[in-house]
C-alpha atoms as one frame of an Amber mdcrd trajectory, in Angstrom:
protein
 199.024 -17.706 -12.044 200.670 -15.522 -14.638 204.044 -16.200 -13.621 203.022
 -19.854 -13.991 200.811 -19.594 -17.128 203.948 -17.661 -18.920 206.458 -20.613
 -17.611 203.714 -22.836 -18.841 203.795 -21.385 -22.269 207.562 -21.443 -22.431
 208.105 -24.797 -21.476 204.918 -25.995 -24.651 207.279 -23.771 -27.104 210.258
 -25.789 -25.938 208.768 -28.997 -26.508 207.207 -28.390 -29.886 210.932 -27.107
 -31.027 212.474 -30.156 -29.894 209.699 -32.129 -31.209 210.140 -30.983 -34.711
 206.800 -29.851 -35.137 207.622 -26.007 -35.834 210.371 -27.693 -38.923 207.552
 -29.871 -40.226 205.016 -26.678 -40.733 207.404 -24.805 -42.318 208.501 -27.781
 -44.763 204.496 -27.995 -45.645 203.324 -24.196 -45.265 204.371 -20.833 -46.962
 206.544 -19.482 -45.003 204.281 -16.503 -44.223 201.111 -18.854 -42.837 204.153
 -20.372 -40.567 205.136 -16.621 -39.709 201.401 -15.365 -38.691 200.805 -19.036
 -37.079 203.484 -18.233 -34.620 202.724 -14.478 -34.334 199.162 -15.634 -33.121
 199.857 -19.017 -31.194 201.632 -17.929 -28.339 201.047 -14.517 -26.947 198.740
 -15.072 -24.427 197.835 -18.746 -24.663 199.243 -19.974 -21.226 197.330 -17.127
 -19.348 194.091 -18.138 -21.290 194.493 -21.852 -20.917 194.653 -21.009 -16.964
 192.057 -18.896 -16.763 189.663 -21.431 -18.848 190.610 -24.445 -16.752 190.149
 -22.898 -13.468 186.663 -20.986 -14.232 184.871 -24.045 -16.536 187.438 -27.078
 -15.851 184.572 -29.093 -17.508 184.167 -27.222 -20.575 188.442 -26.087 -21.006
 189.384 -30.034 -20.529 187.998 -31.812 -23.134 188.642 -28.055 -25.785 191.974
 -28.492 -24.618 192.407 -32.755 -24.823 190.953 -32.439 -28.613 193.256 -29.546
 -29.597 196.500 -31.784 -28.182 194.892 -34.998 -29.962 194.399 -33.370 -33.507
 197.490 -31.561 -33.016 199.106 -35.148 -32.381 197.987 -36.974 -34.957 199.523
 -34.903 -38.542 196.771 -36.320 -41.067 194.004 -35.542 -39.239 195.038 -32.441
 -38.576 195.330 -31.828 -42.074 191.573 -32.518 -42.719 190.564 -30.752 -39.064
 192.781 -28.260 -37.938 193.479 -28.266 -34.355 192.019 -25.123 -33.465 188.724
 -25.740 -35.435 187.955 -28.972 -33.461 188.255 -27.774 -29.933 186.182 -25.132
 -30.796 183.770 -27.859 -32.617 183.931 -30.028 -28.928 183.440 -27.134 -26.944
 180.042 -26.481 -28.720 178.858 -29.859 -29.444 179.674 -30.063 -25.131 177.790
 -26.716 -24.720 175.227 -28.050 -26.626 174.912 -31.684 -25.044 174.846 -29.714
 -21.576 172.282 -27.271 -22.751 174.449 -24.466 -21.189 174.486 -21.818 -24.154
 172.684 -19.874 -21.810 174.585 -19.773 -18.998 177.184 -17.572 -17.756 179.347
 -18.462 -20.290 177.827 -16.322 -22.996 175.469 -14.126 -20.204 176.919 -11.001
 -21.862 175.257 -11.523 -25.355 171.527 -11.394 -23.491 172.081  -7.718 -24.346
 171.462  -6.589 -28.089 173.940  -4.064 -28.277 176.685  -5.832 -26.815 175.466
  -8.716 -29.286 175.913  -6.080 -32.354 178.794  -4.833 -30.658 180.724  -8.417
 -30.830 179.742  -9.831 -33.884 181.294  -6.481 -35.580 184.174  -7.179 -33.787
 184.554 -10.807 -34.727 185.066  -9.907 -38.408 187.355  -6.265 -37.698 189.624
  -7.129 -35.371 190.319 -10.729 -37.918 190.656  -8.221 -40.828 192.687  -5.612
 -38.055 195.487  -8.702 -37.773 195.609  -9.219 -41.260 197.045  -5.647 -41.635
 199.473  -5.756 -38.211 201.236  -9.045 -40.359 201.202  -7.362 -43.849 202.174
  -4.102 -42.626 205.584  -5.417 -41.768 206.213  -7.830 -43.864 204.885  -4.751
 -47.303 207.707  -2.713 -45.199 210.558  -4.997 -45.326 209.778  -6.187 -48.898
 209.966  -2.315 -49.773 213.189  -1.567 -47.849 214.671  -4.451 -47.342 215.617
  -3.433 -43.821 215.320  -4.846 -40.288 215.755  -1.335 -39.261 212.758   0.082
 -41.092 210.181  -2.688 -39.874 211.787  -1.655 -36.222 210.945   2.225 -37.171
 207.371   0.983 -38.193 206.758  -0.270 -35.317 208.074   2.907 -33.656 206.088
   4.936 -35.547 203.098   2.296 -34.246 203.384   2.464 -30.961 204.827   5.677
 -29.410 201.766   7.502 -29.047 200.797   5.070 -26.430 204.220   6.077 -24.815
 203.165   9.738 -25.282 199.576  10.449 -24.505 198.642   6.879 -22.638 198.575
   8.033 -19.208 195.799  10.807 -20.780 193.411   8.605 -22.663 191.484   7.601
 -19.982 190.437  11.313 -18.645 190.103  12.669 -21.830 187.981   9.656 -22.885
 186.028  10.173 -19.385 184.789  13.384 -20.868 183.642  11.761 -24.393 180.493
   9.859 -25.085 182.081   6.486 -25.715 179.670   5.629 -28.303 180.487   8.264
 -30.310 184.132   8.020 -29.919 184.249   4.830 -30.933 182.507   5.606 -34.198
 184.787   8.064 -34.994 187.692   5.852 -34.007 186.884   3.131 -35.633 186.111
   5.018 -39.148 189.529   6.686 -38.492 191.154   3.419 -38.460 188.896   2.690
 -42.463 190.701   5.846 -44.022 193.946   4.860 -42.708 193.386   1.200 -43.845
 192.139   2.199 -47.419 195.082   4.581 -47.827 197.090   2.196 -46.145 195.534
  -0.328 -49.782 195.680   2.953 -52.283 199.326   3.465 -52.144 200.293  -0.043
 -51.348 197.922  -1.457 -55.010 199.147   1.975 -56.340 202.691   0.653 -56.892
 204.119   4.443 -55.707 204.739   3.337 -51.271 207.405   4.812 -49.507 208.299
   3.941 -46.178 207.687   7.648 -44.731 204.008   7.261 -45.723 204.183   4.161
 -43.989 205.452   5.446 -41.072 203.099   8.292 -40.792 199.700   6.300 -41.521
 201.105   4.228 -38.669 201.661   6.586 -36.129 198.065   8.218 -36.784 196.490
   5.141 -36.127 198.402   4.585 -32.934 197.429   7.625 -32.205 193.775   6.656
 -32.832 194.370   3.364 -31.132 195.156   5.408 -28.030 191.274   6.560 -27.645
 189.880   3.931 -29.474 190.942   1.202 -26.448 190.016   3.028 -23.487 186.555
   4.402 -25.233 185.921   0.512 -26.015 186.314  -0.698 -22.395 183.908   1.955
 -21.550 181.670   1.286 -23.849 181.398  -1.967 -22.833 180.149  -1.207 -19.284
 177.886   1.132 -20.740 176.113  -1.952 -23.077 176.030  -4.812 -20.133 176.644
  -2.787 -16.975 178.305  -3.936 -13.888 176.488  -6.836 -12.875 177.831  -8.830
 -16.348 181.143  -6.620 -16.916 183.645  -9.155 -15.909 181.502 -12.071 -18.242
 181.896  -9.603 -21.300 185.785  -8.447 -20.380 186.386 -12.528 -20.792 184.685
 -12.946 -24.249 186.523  -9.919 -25.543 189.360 -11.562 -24.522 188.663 -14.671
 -25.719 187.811 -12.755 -29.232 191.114 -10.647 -29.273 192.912 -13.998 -28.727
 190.855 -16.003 -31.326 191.367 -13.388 -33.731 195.373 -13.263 -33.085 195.396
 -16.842 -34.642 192.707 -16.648 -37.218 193.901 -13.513 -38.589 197.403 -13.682
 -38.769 197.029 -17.040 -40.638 194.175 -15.804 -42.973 196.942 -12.748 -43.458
 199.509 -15.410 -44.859 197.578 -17.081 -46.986 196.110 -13.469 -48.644 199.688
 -12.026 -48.374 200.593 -14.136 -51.327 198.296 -11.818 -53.587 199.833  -9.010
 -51.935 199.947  -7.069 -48.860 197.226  -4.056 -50.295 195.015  -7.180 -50.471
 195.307  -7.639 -46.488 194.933  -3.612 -46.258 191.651  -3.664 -48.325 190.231
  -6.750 -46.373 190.564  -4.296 -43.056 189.374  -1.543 -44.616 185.989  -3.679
 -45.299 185.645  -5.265 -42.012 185.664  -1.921 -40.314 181.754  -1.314 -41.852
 180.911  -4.356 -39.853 181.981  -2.577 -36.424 180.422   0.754 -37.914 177.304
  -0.945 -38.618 176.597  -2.316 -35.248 177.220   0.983 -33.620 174.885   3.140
 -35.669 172.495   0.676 -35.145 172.684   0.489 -31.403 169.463   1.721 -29.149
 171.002   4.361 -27.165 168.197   4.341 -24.592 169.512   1.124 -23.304 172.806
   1.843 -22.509 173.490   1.135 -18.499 174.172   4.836 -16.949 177.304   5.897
 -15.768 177.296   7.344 -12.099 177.313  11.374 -11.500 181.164  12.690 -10.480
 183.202  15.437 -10.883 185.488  15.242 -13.482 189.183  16.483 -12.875 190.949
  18.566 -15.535 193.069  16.207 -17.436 196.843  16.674 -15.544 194.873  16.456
 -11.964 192.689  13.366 -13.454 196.551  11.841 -14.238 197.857  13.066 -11.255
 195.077  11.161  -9.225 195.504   8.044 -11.298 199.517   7.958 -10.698 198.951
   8.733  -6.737 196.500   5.480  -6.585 198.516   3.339  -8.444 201.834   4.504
  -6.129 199.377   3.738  -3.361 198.528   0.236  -4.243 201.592  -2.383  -4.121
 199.417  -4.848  -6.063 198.957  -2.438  -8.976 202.990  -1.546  -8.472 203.918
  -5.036  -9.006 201.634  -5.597 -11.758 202.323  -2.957 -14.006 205.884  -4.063
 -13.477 205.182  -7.324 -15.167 203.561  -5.612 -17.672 206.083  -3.264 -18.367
 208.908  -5.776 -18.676 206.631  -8.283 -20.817 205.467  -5.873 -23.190 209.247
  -4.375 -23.745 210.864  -7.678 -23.985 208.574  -9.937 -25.129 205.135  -8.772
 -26.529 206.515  -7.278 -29.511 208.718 -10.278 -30.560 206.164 -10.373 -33.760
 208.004  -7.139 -35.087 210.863  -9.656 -35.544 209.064 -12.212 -37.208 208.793
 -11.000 -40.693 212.948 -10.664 -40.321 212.867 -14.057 -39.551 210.956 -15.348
 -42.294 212.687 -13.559 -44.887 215.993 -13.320 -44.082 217.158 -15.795 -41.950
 214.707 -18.638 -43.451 215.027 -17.103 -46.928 210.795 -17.104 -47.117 208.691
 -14.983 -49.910 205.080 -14.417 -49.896
């Protein structure tokens, strides 16, 4: 399925290429809308589309058929973007079935998951915003393909450094609290992230090192969130709420990359600011949780953190299917996952774009 779904996604790139499509939205769009659009678009959208059709064929179908029709037809889609209507038929078909009850949405029974997701429908919009200005603010500061590179560097390596750690050390936090403080980490490093950026006095070092802090914050923040979420629905509805933070992550890769274009024209501390705000939404929702009806997490014996790694690596070495899947993931995220750090490159330089 996700050799197939990534095949699948390849093959709908191809076509729209040859089609002309991609040439046609970047005659009528700013060239960083067209930029975030394809940032957004692609990443995980033949995985999803499988997933969908093969859980709810009845429901994915007819989201899917009115996404391809609007998307096929260039004047309507002008009046009802593609992605707005499928969403519009897969509610009015929700609705007609009377199914916004079912397991579809059997996560949001709970109120703190409920609090928990609608924070996250407006932070992690306003957190995509900043991943698209960030490089784009670098390389109109530098002018460098190099330096957008070393951003993303900066970004990402403490994933590469304390990753296989997280998870014990996060074992031994309250995941509530962690994700508070994570999540107002991520505020002060989007609003200085907006001070020096509207300030007029950036320099790529301070760039670089707000970035790698909030990778390194990013590096609790995700496993602390994927506990947190068994603690608000428990087992019983884990795998329901694992798919609609999914399907939010994904939404939000499209919404708020494209939202990100169209702000980036006022400037890139604009997009900063914007994720600096949407953070009090996720803050909000946590402070306001009821702690008492959190799901418990079973009594064990927690292993210092190198013997909690050690037993982590040993399983995984033990268990071919994990082997062969972390492979995948390896290779995909090194070769392909980060193709957006290009993008802004792209736009600029080779297609001569300006925000």
């Amino acid at each position: 399925q996700v050799v197939g779904a990534y095949y699948a996604t390849g093959v709908l790139v191809l076509a729209l290429g040859l089609s002309g499509w991609v040439k046609r939205a970047m005659r009528a769009l700013p060239m960083p809308v067209v930029m975030a659009m394809v940032a957004g678009v692609f990443m995980r959208f033949g995985l999803d589309l499988v997933y969908a059709i093969r859980d709810d064929f009845w429901l994915a179908a007819p989201m899917t058929a009115a996404f391809f029709a609007l998307a096929a037809l260039p004047r309507l889609a002008r009046r009802m973007p593609p992605l707005i209507g499928a969403i519009l038929a897969g509610g009015a078909l929700l609705a007609a079935l009377g199914r916004f009850h079912s397991r579809t949405f059997a996560s949001l029974r709970y109120r703190n998951y409920r609090l928990f997701f609608g924070g996250q429908t407006v932070s992690q919009t306003g957190s995509w915003m900043q991943r698209i200005a960030l490089g784009w603010f670098v390389l109109q500061l530098t002018h460098s393909a190099f330096a957008v590179g070393v951003m993303a560097f900066a970004q990402f390596v403490p994933f590469m450094a304390f990753g296989l750690f997280a998870g014990v050390l996060t074992d031994r936090l309250d995941a509530r609290r962690t994700v508070i403080g994570t999540q107002a980490a991520q505020l002060v490093a989007a609003v200085a992230l907006a001070w020096i950026a509207l300030g007029g006095f950036a320099e790529p070092w301070m760039l670089y090192t707000i970035a790698f802090v909030n990778g390194t914050v990013l590096v609790l923040d995700v496993p602390s969130r994927q506990q947190l979420t068994y603690r608000m629905v428990g087992r019983e509805d884990l795998p329901n709420a694992i798919g609609l933070n999914s399907t939010l992550f994904n939404a939000s890769r499209i919404f708020g990359p494209a939202v990100a274009g169209v702000v980036l024209v006022a400037g890139a501390g604009i997009c900063f600011l914007v994720n600096a705000v949407s953070f009090l939404a996720v803050l909000l929702g946590l402070l306001t949780m009821r702690v008492s009806e959190f799901f418990p997490l079973e009594e064990f014996e927690r292993p210092s953190i190198l013997a909690g790694t050690r037993e982590g690596l040993a399983w995984v070495r033990g268990q071919r299917r994990m082997v062969v899947l972390l492979t995948l993931t390896f290779l995909l995220s090194t070769f392909a996952f980060n193709f957006n750090v290009t993008l802004p490159v792209l736009a600029k330089v080779t297609l001569h774009g300006h925000s």
